[in-house]
Coordinates of N, CA and C in Angstrom, one line a residue:
M142 N 0.8 -1.2 0.0 CA 0.0 0.0 0.0 C 0.9 1.2 0.0
L143 N 0.6 2.1 -0.9 CA 1.3 3.4 -0.9 C 0.8 4.3 0.2
S144 N 1.7 5.0 0.9 CA 1.3 5.9 1.9 C 1.6 7.3 1.5
C145 N 0.8 8.3 2.0 CA 0.9 9.7 1.6 C 1.8 10.4 2.6
P146 N 2.5 11.5 2.2 CA 2.4 12.0 0.8 C 3.2 11.2 -0.2
I147 N 2.7 11.2 -1.4 CA 3.4 10.5 -2.5 C 4.0 11.6 -3.4
S148 N 5.3 11.7 -3.5 CA 6.0 12.7 -4.3 C 6.3 12.2 -5.7
D149 N 6.4 10.9 -5.9 CA 6.7 10.4 -7.3 C 5.4 10.2 -8.0
V150 N 4.7 11.3 -8.4 CA 3.4 11.2 -9.0 C 3.6 10.7 -10.4
A151 N 4.7 10.9 -11.1 CA 4.9 10.4 -12.5 C 4.7 8.9 -12.6
A152 N 5.1 8.2 -11.5 CA 5.0 6.7 -11.5 C 3.6 6.3 -11.5
L153 N 2.6 7.1 -11.2 CA 1.2 6.8 -11.1 C 0.5 7.1 -12.4
L154 N 1.1 7.9 -13.3 CA 0.4 8.4 -14.5 C 1.0 7.9 -15.8
P155 N 0.2 7.9 -16.8 CA 0.7 7.6 -18.1 C 1.3 8.8 -18.8
H156 N 1.9 9.7 -18.0 CA 2.5 10.9 -18.5 C 3.9 10.9 -18.1
S157 N 4.7 11.9 -18.7 CA 6.1 12.0 -18.3 C 6.5 13.5 -18.5
G158 N 7.7 13.8 -17.9 CA 8.3 15.1 -18.1 C 7.4 16.3 -17.6
H159 N 7.3 17.3 -18.5 CA 6.6 18.5 -18.1 C 5.1 18.3 -18.2
M160 N 4.6 17.2 -18.7 CA 3.2 16.9 -18.8 C 2.6 16.4 -17.4
V161 N 3.5 16.1 -16.5 CA 3.0 15.8 -15.1 C 2.8 17.1 -14.4
L162 N 1.5 17.4 -14.2 CA 1.1 18.7 -13.6 C 0.9 18.6 -12.1
L163 N 0.8 17.4 -11.5 CA 0.7 17.3 -10.1 C 2.1 17.2 -9.4
D164 N 2.2 17.8 -8.3 CA 3.5 17.7 -7.5 C 3.5 16.6 -6.5
E165 N 2.3 16.4 -5.8 CA 2.3 15.5 -4.7 C 0.9 15.0 -4.5
V166 N 0.7 13.8 -4.2 CA -0.6 13.2 -3.7 C -0.6 13.4 -2.2
L167 N -1.5 14.1 -1.7 CA -1.6 14.4 -0.2 C -2.4 13.4 0.5
A168 N -3.5 12.9 -0.1 CA -4.3 11.9 0.6 C -5.2 11.2 -0.5
Y169 N -5.5 9.9 -0.2 CA -6.4 9.2 -1.0 C -7.2 8.1 -0.2
D170 N -8.3 7.7 -0.8 CA -9.0 6.5 -0.3 C -9.5 5.8 -1.5
H171 N -10.4 4.9 -1.4 CA -10.9 4.1 -2.5 C -11.5 4.9 -3.6
E172 N -12.2 6.0 -3.2 CA -13.0 6.8 -4.2 C -12.5 8.2 -4.4
S173 N -11.5 8.7 -3.6 CA -11.2 10.1 -3.7 C -9.7 10.3 -3.6
L174 N -9.3 11.5 -4.0 CA -7.8 11.9 -3.9 C -7.7 13.4 -3.8
Q175 N -6.7 13.8 -3.0 CA -6.3 15.2 -2.9 C -4.8 15.3 -3.4
A176 N -4.5 16.3 -4.2 CA -3.1 16.5 -4.6 C -2.8 18.0 -4.7
S177 N -1.5 18.2 -4.7 CA -1.1 19.6 -4.8 C -0.4 19.8 -6.1
A178 N -0.4 21.1 -6.6 CA 0.3 21.4 -7.8 C 0.8 22.9 -7.7
H179 N 1.9 23.2 -8.3 CA 2.5 24.5 -8.2 C 2.6 25.0 -9.7
I180 N 2.3 26.3 -9.8 CA 2.5 27.0 -11.1 C 3.9 27.6 -11.1
G181 N 4.9 26.9 -11.7 CA 6.2 27.4 -11.7 C 6.6 28.0 -13.1
A182 N 7.7 28.7 -13.2 CA 8.1 29.4 -14.4 C 8.3 28.4 -15.6
D183 N 8.5 27.1 -15.3 CA 8.7 26.2 -16.4 C 7.4 25.4 -16.7
H184 N 6.3 25.9 -16.2 CA 5.0 25.2 -16.5 C 4.7 25.1 -18.0
V185 N 4.3 23.9 -18.4 CA 4.2 23.6 -19.9 C 3.1 24.5 -20.5
L186 N 2.2 25.1 -19.8 CA 1.2 25.9 -20.4 C 1.3 27.4 -20.0
M187 N 2.5 27.8 -19.6 CA 2.8 29.2 -19.2 C 2.7 30.1 -20.5
Q188 N 1.9 31.2 -20.3 CA 1.8 32.2 -21.4 C 2.8 33.3 -21.2
P189 N 3.1 34.1 -22.3 CA 4.1 35.1 -22.2 C 3.9 36.1 -21.1
D190 N 2.6 36.3 -20.6 CA 2.4 37.3 -19.5 C 2.6 36.7 -18.1
G191 N 3.1 35.4 -18.1 CA 3.5 34.8 -16.8 C 2.3 34.2 -16.1
T192 N 1.2 33.9 -16.8 CA 0.1 33.2 -16.2 C -0.2 31.9 -17.0
V193 N -1.0 31.1 -16.4 CA -1.5 29.9 -17.0 C -3.0 30.0 -17.2
P194 N -3.6 29.7 -18.3 CA -5.1 29.8 -18.5 C -5.8 28.9 -17.5
A195 N -6.9 29.4 -16.9 CA -7.6 28.6 -15.9 C -8.2 27.4 -16.5
W196 N -8.5 27.3 -17.9 CA -9.0 26.1 -18.5 C -8.1 24.9 -18.3
M197 N -6.9 25.1 -18.0 CA -6.0 24.0 -17.8 C -6.3 23.2 -16.5
A198 N -7.2 23.8 -15.7 CA -7.7 23.1 -14.5 C -8.2 21.8 -14.8
M199 N -8.9 21.7 -16.0 CA -9.4 20.4 -16.4 C -8.4 19.3 -16.5
E200 N -7.2 19.6 -17.0 CA -6.1 18.6 -17.1 C -5.6 18.3 -15.7
I201 N -5.4 19.2 -14.8 CA -5.0 18.9 -13.5 C -6.0 18.0 -12.8
M202 N -7.3 18.3 -12.9 CA -8.3 17.5 -12.3 C -8.3 16.1 -12.9
A203 N -8.1 16.0 -14.2 CA -8.0 14.7 -14.9 C -6.8 13.9 -14.4
Q204 N -5.7 14.6 -14.1 CA -4.5 13.9 -13.6 C -4.8 13.4 -12.2
C205 N -5.6 14.0 -11.4 CA -6.0 13.5 -10.1 C -6.7 12.1 -10.2
I206 N -7.6 12.1 -11.2 CA -8.3 10.8 -11.5 C -7.3 9.7 -11.9
A207 N -6.4 10.1 -12.8 CA -5.4 9.1 -13.3 C -4.5 8.7 -12.1
A208 N -4.2 9.6 -11.3 CA -3.3 9.2 -10.1 C -4.0 8.3 -9.2
L209 N -5.3 8.5 -9.0 CA -6.1 7.6 -8.1 C -6.1 6.2 -8.7
D210 N -6.4 6.1 -10.0 CA -6.4 4.8 -10.7 C -5.0 4.2 -10.7
G211 N -4.0 5.1 -10.8 CA -2.6 4.6 -10.7 C -2.2 4.0 -9.4
I212 N -2.7 4.6 -8.3 CA -2.5 4.1 -7.0 C -3.2 2.8 -6.8
H213 N -4.4 2.7 -7.2 CA -5.1 1.4 -7.1 C -4.4 0.3 -7.9
A214 N -3.9 0.7 -9.1 CA -3.2 -0.3 -9.9 C -1.9 -0.8 -9.2
H215 N -1.2 0.2 -8.7 CA 0.1 -0.1 -7.9 C -0.2 -1.0 -6.7
N216 N -1.2 -0.6 -6.0 CA -1.6 -1.4 -4.8 C -2.1 -2.8 -5.1
G217 N -2.6 -2.9 -6.3 CA -3.1 -4.3 -6.7 C -2.1 -5.0 -7.5
G218 N -0.8 -4.5 -7.6 CA 0.2 -5.2 -8.3 C 0.1 -5.2 -9.8
E219 N -0.7 -4.2 -10.4 CA -0.9 -4.1 -11.8 C -0.1 -2.9 -12.4
S220 N -0.1 -2.8 -13.7 CA 0.5 -1.7 -14.4 C -0.4 -0.5 -14.5
V221 N 0.1 0.7 -14.6 CA -0.7 1.9 -14.8 C -1.3 1.8 -16.1
R222 N -2.7 2.0 -16.2 CA -3.4 1.9 -17.5 C -3.7 3.3 -18.1
L223 N -3.7 3.3 -19.4 CA -4.1 4.6 -20.1 C -5.6 4.8 -19.9
G224 N -5.9 6.1 -19.8 CA -7.3 6.4 -19.7 C -7.6 7.6 -20.6
F225 N -8.9 7.9 -20.9 CA -9.3 8.9 -21.8 C -10.2 9.9 -21.1
L226 N -9.9 11.2 -21.2 CA -10.9 12.2 -20.7 C -11.9 12.4 -21.8
L227 N -13.1 12.0 -21.6 CA -14.2 12.0 -22.6 C -14.8 13.4 -22.7
G228 N -14.9 14.1 -21.6 CA -15.5 15.4 -21.6 C -15.9 15.8 -20.2
T229 N -16.7 16.8 -20.1 CA -17.1 17.4 -18.8 C -18.5 17.8 -18.8
R230 N -19.1 17.8 -17.7 CA -20.4 18.4 -17.5 C -20.2 19.4 -16.3
K231 N -21.0 20.5 -16.4 CA -21.0 21.4 -15.3 C -19.6 22.0 -15.0
L232 N -18.9 22.3 -16.0 CA -17.6 23.0 -15.8 C -17.8 24.4 -15.5
H233 N -17.3 24.8 -14.3 CA -17.4 26.2 -13.9 C -16.0 26.7 -13.6
L234 N -15.6 27.8 -14.3 CA -14.3 28.4 -14.1 C -14.6 29.8 -13.3
F235 N -13.9 30.0 -12.2 CA -14.1 31.1 -11.4 C -12.9 32.1 -11.5
A236 N -12.0 31.9 -12.4 CA -10.9 32.8 -12.6 C -10.5 32.6 -14.1
D237 N -9.8 33.6 -14.6 CA -9.4 33.6 -16.0 C -8.0 32.9 -16.1
T238 N -7.2 33.2 -15.2 CA -5.8 32.8 -15.2 C -5.3 32.4 -13.8
L239 N -4.2 31.6 -13.8 CA -3.5 31.3 -12.6 C -2.1 31.9 -12.7
P240 N -1.7 32.7 -11.6 CA -0.5 33.4 -11.7 C 0.7 32.5 -11.4
L241 N 1.9 32.9 -11.9 CA 3.1 32.3 -11.5 C 3.3 32.3 -10.0
G242 N 3.7 31.1 -9.5 CA 3.9 31.1 -8.0 C 2.8 30.6 -7.2
C243 N 1.6 30.4 -7.8 CA 0.5 30.0 -7.0 C 0.5 28.5 -6.6
E244 N 0.0 28.1 -5.5 CA -0.1 26.7 -5.0 C -1.5 26.3 -5.1
L245 N -1.8 25.1 -5.7 CA -3.1 24.6 -5.9 C -3.4 23.4 -5.1
L246 N -4.7 23.2 -4.8 CA -5.2 22.0 -4.2 C -6.2 21.4 -5.1
A247 N -6.0 20.2 -5.6 CA -6.9 19.5 -6.5 C -7.6 18.4 -5.8
E248 N -8.9 18.2 -6.0 CA -9.6 17.2 -5.3 C -10.5 16.5 -6.3
T249 N -10.6 15.2 -6.2 CA -11.6 14.4 -7.0 C -12.2 13.3 -6.2
R250 N -13.5 13.1 -6.5 CA -14.3 12.0 -5.8 C -15.1 11.3 -6.9
Q251 N -15.0 10.0 -6.9 CA -15.8 9.2 -7.8 C -17.2 9.3 -7.6
S252 N -18.0 9.5 -8.6 CA -19.5 9.6 -8.5 C -20.1 8.3 -9.0
I253 N -19.7 7.8 -10.2 CA -20.1 6.5 -10.7 C -19.0 5.8 -11.4
R254 N -19.1 4.5 -11.5 CA -18.1 3.7 -12.3 C -18.8 2.5 -12.8
D255 N -18.7 2.1 -14.0 CA -19.2 0.8 -14.5 C -18.1 -0.2 -14.7
N256 N -18.5 -1.4 -15.1 CA -17.5 -2.5 -15.3 C -16.8 -2.4 -16.6
N257 N -17.3 -1.5 -17.5 CA -16.7 -1.4 -18.8 C -15.5 -0.3 -18.9
G258 N -15.3 0.4 -17.7 CA -14.3 1.4 -17.7 C -14.8 2.8 -17.7
F259 N -16.0 3.1 -17.8 CA -16.6 4.4 -17.8 C -16.8 4.9 -16.4
A260 N -16.4 6.1 -16.1 CA -16.6 6.7 -14.8 C -16.8 8.2 -14.8
V261 N -17.5 8.7 -13.8 CA -17.7 10.1 -13.6 C -17.1 10.5 -12.3
F262 N -16.3 11.6 -12.2 CA -15.7 12.1 -11.0 C -16.1 13.6 -10.8
D263 N -16.5 13.9 -9.6 CA -16.7 15.3 -9.2 C -15.3 15.9 -8.8
C264 N -14.9 17.0 -9.4 CA -13.6 17.5 -9.1 C -13.6 19.0 -8.8
S265 N -12.6 19.5 -8.1 CA -12.4 20.9 -7.9 C -10.9 21.2 -7.8
L266 N -10.7 22.5 -8.1 CA -9.3 23.0 -8.0 C -9.3 24.4 -7.3
R267 N -8.5 24.5 -6.3 CA -8.5 25.7 -5.4 C -7.1 26.3 -5.4
I268 N -7.0 27.6 -5.3 CA -5.7 28.2 -5.0 C -5.6 28.3 -3.5
I269 N -4.5 27.7 -3.0 CA -4.4 27.8 -1.5 C -3.3 28.8 -1.1
A270 N -2.5 29.3 -2.1 CA -1.5 30.3 -1.8 C -1.3 31.0 -3.2
A271 N -1.2 32.3 -3.2 CA -1.0 33.1 -4.4 C -0.1 34.2 -4.1
P272 N 0.6 34.7 -5.2 CA 1.5 35.9 -5.0 C 0.7 37.1 -4.5
A273 N 1.4 38.0 -3.8 CA 0.8 39.2 -3.4 C 0.2 40.0 -4.5
G274 N -1.0 40.5 -4.3 CA -1.7 41.3 -5.3 C -2.6 40.5 -6.2
F275 N -2.6 39.2 -6.2 CA -3.5 38.4 -7.0 C -4.8 38.3 -6.2
R276 N -5.9 38.7 -6.9 CA -7.2 38.6 -6.3 C -7.8 37.2 -6.4
L277 N -7.9 36.6 -5.2 CA -8.4 35.2 -5.2 C -9.9 35.1 -5.5
P278 N -10.3 34.1 -6.2 CA -11.8 33.9 -6.3 C -12.3 33.5 -4.9
E279 N -13.6 33.5 -4.7 CA -14.2 33.1 -3.5 C -13.8 31.8 -3.0
N280 N -13.3 31.6 -1.8 CA -12.8 30.4 -1.2 C -11.7 29.8 -2.0
G281 N -11.0 30.6 -2.8 CA -9.9 30.1 -3.6 C -10.3 29.2 -4.8
L282 N -11.6 29.0 -4.9 CA -12.1 28.0 -5.9 C -11.9 28.6 -7.4
V283 N -11.1 27.8 -8.1 CA -10.7 28.2 -9.5 C -11.6 27.5 -10.5
A284 N -11.9 26.2 -10.2 CA -12.7 25.4 -11.2 C -13.4 24.3 -10.4
Q285 N -14.5 23.9 -11.0 CA -15.3 22.8 -10.5 C -16.0 22.1 -11.7
A286 N -16.0 20.8 -11.7 CA -16.6 20.1 -12.8 C -16.8 18.6 -12.5
A287 N -17.7 18.0 -13.3 CA -17.8 16.6 -13.3 C -17.1 16.1 -14.6
L288 N -16.1 15.3 -14.4 CA -15.3 14.8 -15.6 C -15.7 13.4 -15.9
N289 N -16.0 13.1 -17.2 CA -16.3 11.8 -17.7 C -15.0 11.2 -18.2
V290 N -14.7 10.0 -17.8 CA -13.5 9.3 -18.2 C -13.7 7.9 -18.6
F291 N -12.8 7.3 -19.4 CA -12.9 6.0 -19.8 C -11.6 5.3 -19.8
S292 N -11.5 4.2 -19.1 CA -10.3 3.4 -19.0 C -10.6 1.9 -19.2
P293 N -10.6 1.4 -20.4 CA -11.1 0.1 -20.7 C -10.2 -0.9 -19.9
P294 N -10.8 -2.0 -19.4 CA -10.0 -3.0 -18.7 C -8.9 -3.7 -19.6
D295 N -9.3 -3.8 -20.9 CA -8.3 -4.4 -21.8 C -8.1 -3.4 -23.0
L296 N -7.2 -2.5 -22.8 CA -6.9 -1.4 -23.8 C -6.6 -2.0 -25.1
D297 N -5.7 -3.0 -25.2 CA -5.3 -3.5 -26.5 C -6.5 -4.1 -27.2
G298 N -7.3 -4.9 -26.6 CA -8.5 -5.4 -27.2 C -9.5 -4.3 -27.6
Y299 N -9.6 -3.3 -26.8 CA -10.5 -2.2 -27.1 C -10.0 -1.5 -28.4
L300 N -8.7 -1.2 -28.4 CA -8.1 -0.5 -29.6 C -8.2 -1.3 -30.9
A301 N -8.0 -2.6 -30.7 CA -8.1 -3.5 -31.9 C -9.6 -3.5 -32.4
Q302 N -10.5 -3.6 -31.5 CA -11.9 -3.6 -31.9 C -12.3 -2.3 -32.5
T303 N -11.8 -1.2 -32.0 CA -12.1 0.1 -32.5 C -11.5 0.3 -33.9
Q304 N -10.3 -0.1 -34.1 CA -9.7 0.0 -35.4 C -10.4 -0.9 -36.4
K305 N -10.8 -2.1 -36.0 CA -11.5 -3.0 -36.9 C -12.8 -2.4 -37.3
A306 N -13.5 -1.7 -36.4 CA -14.8 -1.1 -36.7 C -14.7 0.1 -37.7
T307 N -13.5 0.8 -37.7 CA -13.3 1.9 -38.6 C -12.8 1.6 -40.0
T308 N -12.4 0.3 -40.2 CA -11.8 -0.1 -41.5 C -12.8 -0.8 -42.3

């Protein structure tokens, strides 16, 4: 069993390098996860004005879901599986941008999951520390959404079936 905090988040995700947007898993249980993220100068989505667009919150929240699945895979002696972000319902953005130097708290909780690999998670992203002068949204809440994801139990079989159907 992995214990928190988990600093090697990349080992839990099918991502690498700068595409790993989470810094640390702070807590998890069977259906939920909390993680931290930092907006640093080398952030992959940094704009020339020194901010990151708030819409990138969807990717941070999706990586929380992937990290939770990665933890369960690790704890079950399995490999990390690829998953797909299918879309979102009820996406609310409460800021336009995230400033350089802000610290974020991302949270996800499973709402539903079926045996075919489809799931819905309720997610949020909050700024817990920001540079002086940045006006925080109410309660630091930057984004809130229900994310629809798909991680087939047999990815190779699913991809072969999908390719066969398109030819």
